[in-house]
């Protein structure tokens, strides 16, 4: 009786605007059936089954809550449900901070209801997080109508779009390069090729945001505690205070580098870089890089009155741990004005 009753299969009830209390929403760009129904005989570009998770992480998920097939799905759908579990703390923190619930929308949900990114999602949101967790092979693309709807959303002064395309592992056609990437991040659950973010890439292109997710890099940790190494923060560029009180995000074995594709632009600010684990090589580090871009900010400009942040969706999950610094970042985005 310690947990509240859970509901499902309800229509969203729009939240009323209250000055000073931001309404935060999450949009997941995947097709849930498209991911859950992937052929498990395929080695690449799919999520793990829950059985694979249990085997690799044994005995962490051997309690009946996760191992009993009468209690938890054992296929790919089980792994997808772990994401929802891990976003709960973020939703709680935002609710405590703003007084508003945090709805989670899916492009195609478990029951096959398709929801494009349109006014049904955008009308009652001040801050929208788009989690780019769709494998590229599922062909999720932002339509011209969706891009226009988001552009219109960002015309509102004070609006904020947070885009989180996940990693792009194994983009090279060379098997030796893929093997090097795999050895670098060291996660047995990640295929030699796992490319995410087709939807978010198309959305950023349509909005003119010159950022692209690349690689899957293992962050450095502090040897004394095994915690993720602190971010390298460009404080003088953080005029909005996104990273006030924030020293680190959370550890994940394969995080994307957010490459700024227009090197001549001054409209994009790299606010935080993450030191890389240099113990095993990666093509990115062999090219001389020791940090990757972890947080990119595109301030309002021209007709766009809203902010755009690019940061990995893992930053909003507790699946890989969290601490006070991470929760401070969550509160910062919930109280931004």
Short mmCIF file of C-alpha atoms in Angstrom, two decimals:
data_model
loop_
_atom_site.label_atom_id
_atom_site.label_comp_id
_atom_site.label_asym_id
_atom_site.label_seq_id
_atom_site.Cartn_x
_atom_site.Cartn_y
_atom_site.Cartn_z
CA UNK A 1 0.00 0.00 0.00
CA UNK A 2 3.07 2.28 -0.09
CA UNK A 3 2.64 3.10 -3.78
CA UNK A 4 -0.32 5.01 -5.26
CA UNK A 5 -2.71 3.31 -7.65
CA UNK A 6 -1.56 3.40 -11.29
CA UNK A 7 -3.72 4.35 -14.22
CA UNK A 8 -3.46 3.62 -17.93
CA UNK A 9 -5.42 4.17 -21.12
CA UNK A 10 -6.65 7.67 -20.30
CA UNK A 11 -6.84 10.75 -22.48
CA UNK A 12 -4.65 13.68 -21.54
CA UNK A 13 -6.34 16.46 -19.56
CA UNK A 14 -4.75 19.80 -20.51
CA UNK A 15 -3.15 21.75 -17.67
CA UNK A 16 -4.08 25.37 -17.08
CA UNK A 17 -1.41 28.03 -17.39
CA UNK A 18 -0.30 29.45 -14.05
CA UNK A 19 2.30 32.18 -14.11
CA UNK A 20 5.62 31.03 -12.68
CA UNK A 21 4.71 27.33 -12.76
CA UNK A 22 6.05 25.69 -15.88
CA UNK A 23 4.17 22.84 -17.49
CA UNK A 24 6.65 20.13 -18.50
CA UNK A 25 5.82 17.33 -20.93
CA UNK A 26 7.77 14.37 -22.36
CA UNK A 27 7.40 13.06 -25.92
CA UNK A 28 9.06 9.74 -26.81
CA UNK A 29 9.79 9.55 -30.52
CA UNK A 30 9.62 5.76 -30.82
CA UNK A 31 6.96 3.43 -32.08
CA UNK A 32 6.57 1.16 -29.06
CA UNK A 33 5.27 -1.75 -31.19
CA UNK A 34 7.95 -1.06 -33.78
CA UNK A 35 10.64 -1.51 -31.13
CA UNK A 36 8.98 -4.31 -29.15
CA UNK A 37 8.28 -6.38 -32.25
CA UNK A 38 11.81 -6.31 -33.65
CA UNK A 39 13.12 -9.74 -34.60
CA UNK A 40 15.24 -10.95 -31.66
CA UNK A 41 17.32 -12.98 -34.13
CA UNK A 42 18.62 -9.67 -35.50
CA UNK A 43 21.92 -8.81 -33.85
CA UNK A 44 21.90 -5.06 -34.45
CA UNK A 45 19.67 -2.01 -34.06
CA UNK A 46 17.26 -3.31 -31.47
CA UNK A 47 16.71 -3.13 -27.73
CA UNK A 48 17.64 -6.08 -25.55
CA UNK A 49 15.01 -8.50 -24.36
CA UNK A 50 14.40 -8.57 -20.62
CA UNK A 51 15.85 -12.08 -20.61
CA UNK A 52 19.10 -10.69 -22.04
CA UNK A 53 19.11 -7.92 -19.43
CA UNK A 54 18.69 -10.47 -16.66
CA UNK A 55 21.50 -12.65 -18.02
CA UNK A 56 24.03 -9.83 -18.47
CA UNK A 57 23.20 -8.02 -15.21
CA UNK A 58 22.58 -11.13 -13.12
CA UNK A 59 21.50 -11.16 -10.32
CA UNK A 60 20.20 -7.57 -10.28
CA UNK A 61 16.87 -8.41 -11.92
CA UNK A 62 16.24 -11.84 -10.44
CA UNK A 63 13.53 -10.79 -8.01
CA UNK A 64 10.05 -12.04 -8.97
CA UNK A 65 9.09 -8.43 -9.75
CA UNK A 66 11.24 -8.62 -12.89
CA UNK A 67 11.97 -12.32 -13.44
CA UNK A 68 8.46 -13.76 -13.08
CA UNK A 69 6.77 -13.79 -16.52
CA UNK A 70 3.42 -13.40 -14.75
CA UNK A 71 4.68 -10.11 -13.30
CA UNK A 72 6.93 -8.60 -15.98
CA UNK A 73 7.32 -8.93 -19.73
CA UNK A 74 10.41 -10.92 -20.68
CA UNK A 75 10.78 -9.82 -24.30
CA UNK A 76 11.91 -6.47 -25.69
CA UNK A 77 8.79 -4.87 -24.21
CA UNK A 78 10.16 -5.59 -20.74
CA UNK A 79 13.27 -3.54 -21.46
CA UNK A 80 11.12 -0.68 -22.77
CA UNK A 81 9.11 -0.70 -19.56
CA UNK A 82 12.32 -0.22 -17.58
CA UNK A 83 12.59 3.22 -19.19
CA UNK A 84 9.20 4.22 -17.82
CA UNK A 85 10.17 3.01 -14.35
CA UNK A 86 13.33 5.09 -14.46
CA UNK A 87 11.59 8.33 -15.50
CA UNK A 88 9.29 8.33 -12.47
CA UNK A 89 11.71 10.20 -10.18
CA UNK A 90 12.11 12.97 -12.77
CA UNK A 91 8.33 13.27 -12.99
CA UNK A 92 8.10 13.43 -9.19
CA UNK A 93 10.74 16.14 -8.91
CA UNK A 94 9.08 18.28 -11.57
CA UNK A 95 5.67 17.82 -9.95
CA UNK A 96 7.08 18.84 -6.56
CA UNK A 97 8.73 21.87 -8.16
CA UNK A 98 5.91 23.12 -10.39
CA UNK A 99 2.73 21.63 -8.96
CA UNK A 100 1.92 20.16 -12.39
CA UNK A 101 1.88 16.52 -13.44
CA UNK A 102 4.32 15.49 -16.18
CA UNK A 103 2.55 13.61 -18.98
CA UNK A 104 4.55 11.16 -21.08
CA UNK A 105 3.42 10.85 -24.70
CA UNK A 106 4.57 8.29 -27.26
CA UNK A 107 4.65 8.65 -31.02
CA UNK A 108 3.02 5.22 -31.22
CA UNK A 109 2.04 3.69 -27.88
CA UNK A 110 1.57 0.12 -26.65
CA UNK A 111 -1.99 0.00 -27.93
CA UNK A 112 -1.10 1.30 -31.38
CA UNK A 113 -2.43 4.85 -30.94
CA UNK A 114 -0.34 7.18 -33.10
CA UNK A 115 0.28 10.69 -31.81
CA UNK A 116 2.26 13.06 -34.04
CA UNK A 117 3.93 15.98 -32.33
CA UNK A 118 1.11 18.48 -32.72
CA UNK A 119 -1.01 20.89 -30.71
CA UNK A 120 -2.48 18.06 -28.62
CA UNK A 121 0.99 17.75 -27.08
CA UNK A 122 2.23 21.32 -27.42
CA UNK A 123 -0.73 23.49 -26.44
CA UNK A 124 -0.41 23.04 -22.68
CA UNK A 125 3.38 22.72 -22.45
CA UNK A 126 5.92 25.38 -21.56
CA UNK A 127 8.87 22.96 -21.60
CA UNK A 128 8.83 19.96 -23.93
CA UNK A 129 11.35 17.14 -23.76
CA UNK A 130 11.68 14.99 -26.89
CA UNK A 131 13.49 11.73 -26.17
CA UNK A 132 15.12 10.42 -29.36
CA UNK A 133 14.97 6.74 -28.47
CA UNK A 134 13.81 5.45 -31.84
CA UNK A 135 16.14 3.14 -33.72
CA UNK A 136 16.80 4.59 -37.17
CA UNK A 137 15.62 1.37 -38.85
CA UNK A 138 12.06 2.04 -37.64
CA UNK A 139 11.86 5.05 -40.00
CA UNK A 140 10.49 7.67 -37.61
CA UNK A 141 10.66 11.06 -39.33
CA UNK A 142 9.33 14.45 -38.28
CA UNK A 143 6.76 15.51 -40.87
CA UNK A 144 6.65 19.08 -42.24
CA UNK A 145 3.48 19.60 -40.18
CA UNK A 146 5.23 18.51 -36.98
CA UNK A 147 8.24 20.73 -37.66
CA UNK A 148 5.93 23.68 -38.27
CA UNK A 149 4.00 22.94 -35.05
CA UNK A 150 7.23 22.91 -33.01
CA UNK A 151 8.44 26.07 -34.75
CA UNK A 152 5.18 27.74 -33.77
CA UNK A 153 5.60 26.45 -30.19
CA UNK A 154 9.06 28.02 -30.04
CA UNK A 155 7.70 31.38 -31.16
CA UNK A 156 6.19 31.68 -27.69
CA UNK A 157 8.46 33.71 -25.43
CA UNK A 158 9.65 31.57 -22.54
CA UNK A 159 9.05 28.25 -24.27
CA UNK A 160 11.74 25.60 -24.09
CA UNK A 161 12.46 22.55 -26.24
CA UNK A 162 14.83 19.92 -24.85
CA UNK A 163 15.93 17.41 -27.49
CA UNK A 164 17.62 14.19 -26.42
CA UNK A 165 18.80 12.05 -29.33
CA UNK A 166 20.52 8.95 -27.96
CA UNK A 167 23.82 7.44 -29.09
CA UNK A 168 24.86 6.45 -32.61
CA UNK A 169 27.03 3.35 -32.21
CA UNK A 170 28.54 1.54 -35.18
CA UNK A 171 27.92 4.11 -37.90
CA UNK A 172 31.11 3.03 -39.66
CA UNK A 173 30.80 0.25 -42.28
CA UNK A 174 34.15 -1.11 -41.07
CA UNK A 175 33.76 -4.06 -38.71
CA UNK A 176 37.10 -3.33 -37.04
CA UNK A 177 35.92 0.16 -36.15
CA UNK A 178 32.69 -1.21 -34.70
CA UNK A 179 34.71 -3.70 -32.65
CA UNK A 180 36.84 -0.85 -31.31
CA UNK A 181 33.72 1.12 -30.32
CA UNK A 182 32.25 -1.93 -28.58
CA UNK A 183 35.45 -2.57 -26.62
CA UNK A 184 35.57 1.13 -25.65
CA UNK A 185 32.11 1.38 -24.07
CA UNK A 186 32.13 -2.18 -22.71
CA UNK A 187 28.36 -2.72 -22.48
CA UNK A 188 27.47 -6.30 -23.44
CA UNK A 189 23.83 -5.26 -23.98
CA UNK A 190 24.62 -2.83 -26.77
CA UNK A 191 24.88 -4.35 -30.28
CA UNK A 192 27.87 -3.62 -32.48
CA UNK A 193 25.57 -1.29 -34.38
CA UNK A 194 22.84 0.61 -32.55
CA UNK A 195 21.86 3.82 -34.26
CA UNK A 196 19.28 6.08 -32.62
CA UNK A 197 17.59 9.37 -33.28
CA UNK A 198 16.25 9.57 -36.81
CA UNK A 199 13.20 11.49 -35.58
CA UNK A 200 15.13 14.02 -33.51
CA UNK A 201 17.70 14.48 -36.27
CA UNK A 202 14.96 15.31 -38.77
CA UNK A 203 13.32 17.66 -36.26
CA UNK A 204 16.57 19.54 -35.63
CA UNK A 205 17.26 19.80 -39.35
CA UNK A 206 13.79 21.20 -39.91
CA UNK A 207 14.26 23.77 -37.14
CA UNK A 208 17.72 24.76 -38.32
CA UNK A 209 19.49 23.46 -35.20
CA UNK A 210 23.02 22.54 -36.39
CA UNK A 211 23.64 19.69 -33.95
CA UNK A 212 24.03 15.97 -34.60
CA UNK A 213 24.35 13.01 -32.21
CA UNK A 214 27.47 10.94 -32.85
CA UNK A 215 29.15 7.92 -31.30
CA UNK A 216 28.58 6.24 -27.94
CA UNK A 217 31.37 7.31 -25.61
CA UNK A 218 32.16 5.97 -22.16
CA UNK A 219 32.53 8.84 -19.69
CA UNK A 220 35.45 9.01 -17.28
CA UNK A 221 34.84 8.27 -13.60
CA UNK A 222 36.50 9.43 -10.40
CA UNK A 223 38.71 6.59 -9.20
CA UNK A 224 38.04 7.25 -5.54
CA UNK A 225 34.27 6.78 -5.78
CA UNK A 226 33.59 5.36 -9.26
CA UNK A 227 31.21 8.28 -9.79
CA UNK A 228 31.08 9.97 -13.17
CA UNK A 229 33.76 12.62 -13.59
CA UNK A 230 32.58 16.24 -13.24
CA UNK A 231 31.48 18.16 -16.30
CA UNK A 232 33.69 20.80 -17.86
CA UNK A 233 31.25 23.73 -17.72
CA UNK A 234 31.60 26.99 -19.61
CA UNK A 235 30.03 29.09 -16.86
CA UNK A 236 30.41 32.44 -18.60
CA UNK A 237 28.17 31.25 -21.46
CA UNK A 238 25.48 29.94 -19.11
CA UNK A 239 23.68 33.24 -18.74
CA UNK A 240 20.35 31.54 -18.10
CA UNK A 241 21.68 29.46 -15.21
CA UNK A 242 20.87 26.03 -16.62
CA UNK A 243 23.84 24.57 -14.75
CA UNK A 244 23.78 26.59 -11.53
CA UNK A 245 24.58 24.16 -8.73
CA UNK A 246 25.23 21.36 -11.23
CA UNK A 247 28.60 19.60 -11.27
CA UNK A 248 27.74 16.33 -13.03
CA UNK A 249 25.08 14.33 -14.79
CA UNK A 250 24.75 10.54 -14.33
CA UNK A 251 26.96 7.70 -15.52
CA UNK A 252 26.05 5.76 -18.63
CA UNK A 253 28.42 3.57 -20.60
CA UNK A 254 27.72 5.06 -24.03
CA UNK A 255 26.76 8.70 -24.31
CA UNK A 256 26.47 10.70 -27.53
CA UNK A 257 28.74 13.54 -28.60
CA UNK A 258 26.58 16.45 -29.75
CA UNK A 259 28.61 17.74 -32.67
CA UNK A 260 27.93 21.31 -33.79
CA UNK A 261 27.78 20.88 -37.55
CA UNK A 262 28.06 24.60 -38.38
CA UNK A 263 31.46 25.46 -36.95
CA UNK A 264 31.12 29.11 -37.90
CA UNK A 265 27.92 29.76 -35.96
CA UNK A 266 27.86 31.87 -32.82
CA UNK A 267 24.21 31.04 -32.13
CA UNK A 268 25.03 27.67 -30.51
CA UNK A 269 26.70 27.43 -27.10
CA UNK A 270 28.35 24.26 -25.83
CA UNK A 271 27.73 24.66 -22.11
CA UNK A 272 29.14 21.37 -20.82
CA UNK A 273 31.64 18.77 -21.97
CA UNK A 274 32.11 15.34 -20.44
CA UNK A 275 35.60 13.86 -19.94
CA UNK A 276 36.00 10.51 -21.70
CA UNK A 277 37.34 7.25 -20.28
CA UNK A 278 40.68 7.02 -22.10
CA UNK A 279 41.57 3.51 -20.97
CA UNK A 280 40.43 1.99 -24.27
CA UNK A 281 40.66 3.66 -27.67
CA UNK A 282 37.83 5.00 -29.77
CA UNK A 283 38.06 6.71 -33.19
CA UNK A 284 36.91 9.94 -31.52
CA UNK A 285 39.72 9.88 -28.95
CA UNK A 286 42.27 8.72 -31.49
CA UNK A 287 41.50 11.94 -33.37
CA UNK A 288 42.70 13.84 -30.31
CA UNK A 289 39.48 14.46 -28.36
CA UNK A 290 39.35 13.87 -24.60
CA UNK A 291 35.87 15.30 -23.94
CA UNK A 292 32.53 15.19 -25.74
CA UNK A 293 29.77 17.79 -25.92
CA UNK A 294 27.18 16.85 -23.28
CA UNK A 295 24.93 19.93 -23.18
CA UNK A 296 24.31 22.36 -26.03
CA UNK A 297 22.17 25.49 -25.73
CA UNK A 298 20.63 27.42 -28.61
CA UNK A 299 19.25 30.69 -27.15
CA UNK A 300 16.27 32.57 -28.62
CA UNK A 301 17.02 34.18 -31.94
CA UNK A 302 14.90 36.01 -34.49
CA UNK A 303 11.33 34.72 -34.56
CA UNK A 304 12.22 31.96 -32.10
CA UNK A 305 11.40 33.25 -28.62
CA UNK A 306 12.12 29.94 -26.91
CA UNK A 307 15.26 28.10 -25.86
CA UNK A 308 16.54 24.83 -27.30
CA UNK A 309 18.69 22.48 -25.24
CA UNK A 310 20.31 19.32 -26.61
CA UNK A 311 21.14 16.75 -23.92
CA UNK A 312 20.86 12.98 -23.73
CA UNK A 313 17.59 11.46 -22.50
CA UNK A 314 19.64 9.37 -20.05
CA UNK A 315 20.09 12.55 -18.00
CA UNK A 316 16.41 12.31 -17.03
CA UNK A 317 16.54 8.67 -16.02
CA UNK A 318 17.47 6.96 -12.75
CA UNK A 319 18.13 3.64 -14.48
CA UNK A 320 21.84 4.37 -14.26
CA UNK A 321 21.81 6.23 -10.95
CA UNK A 322 21.22 9.84 -9.92
CA UNK A 323 22.26 12.32 -7.26
CA UNK A 324 21.61 15.85 -5.97
CA UNK A 325 23.51 17.44 -8.86
CA UNK A 326 21.28 15.72 -11.41
CA UNK A 327 18.10 16.68 -9.57
CA UNK A 328 19.33 20.28 -9.40
CA UNK A 329 19.56 20.27 -13.20
CA UNK A 330 15.99 18.99 -13.39
CA UNK A 331 14.81 21.78 -11.10
CA UNK A 332 16.74 24.37 -13.08
CA UNK A 333 14.92 23.51 -16.30
CA UNK A 334 11.60 23.47 -14.43
CA UNK A 335 12.10 26.98 -13.02
CA UNK A 336 13.74 28.68 -16.02
CA UNK A 337 12.15 31.98 -17.00
#
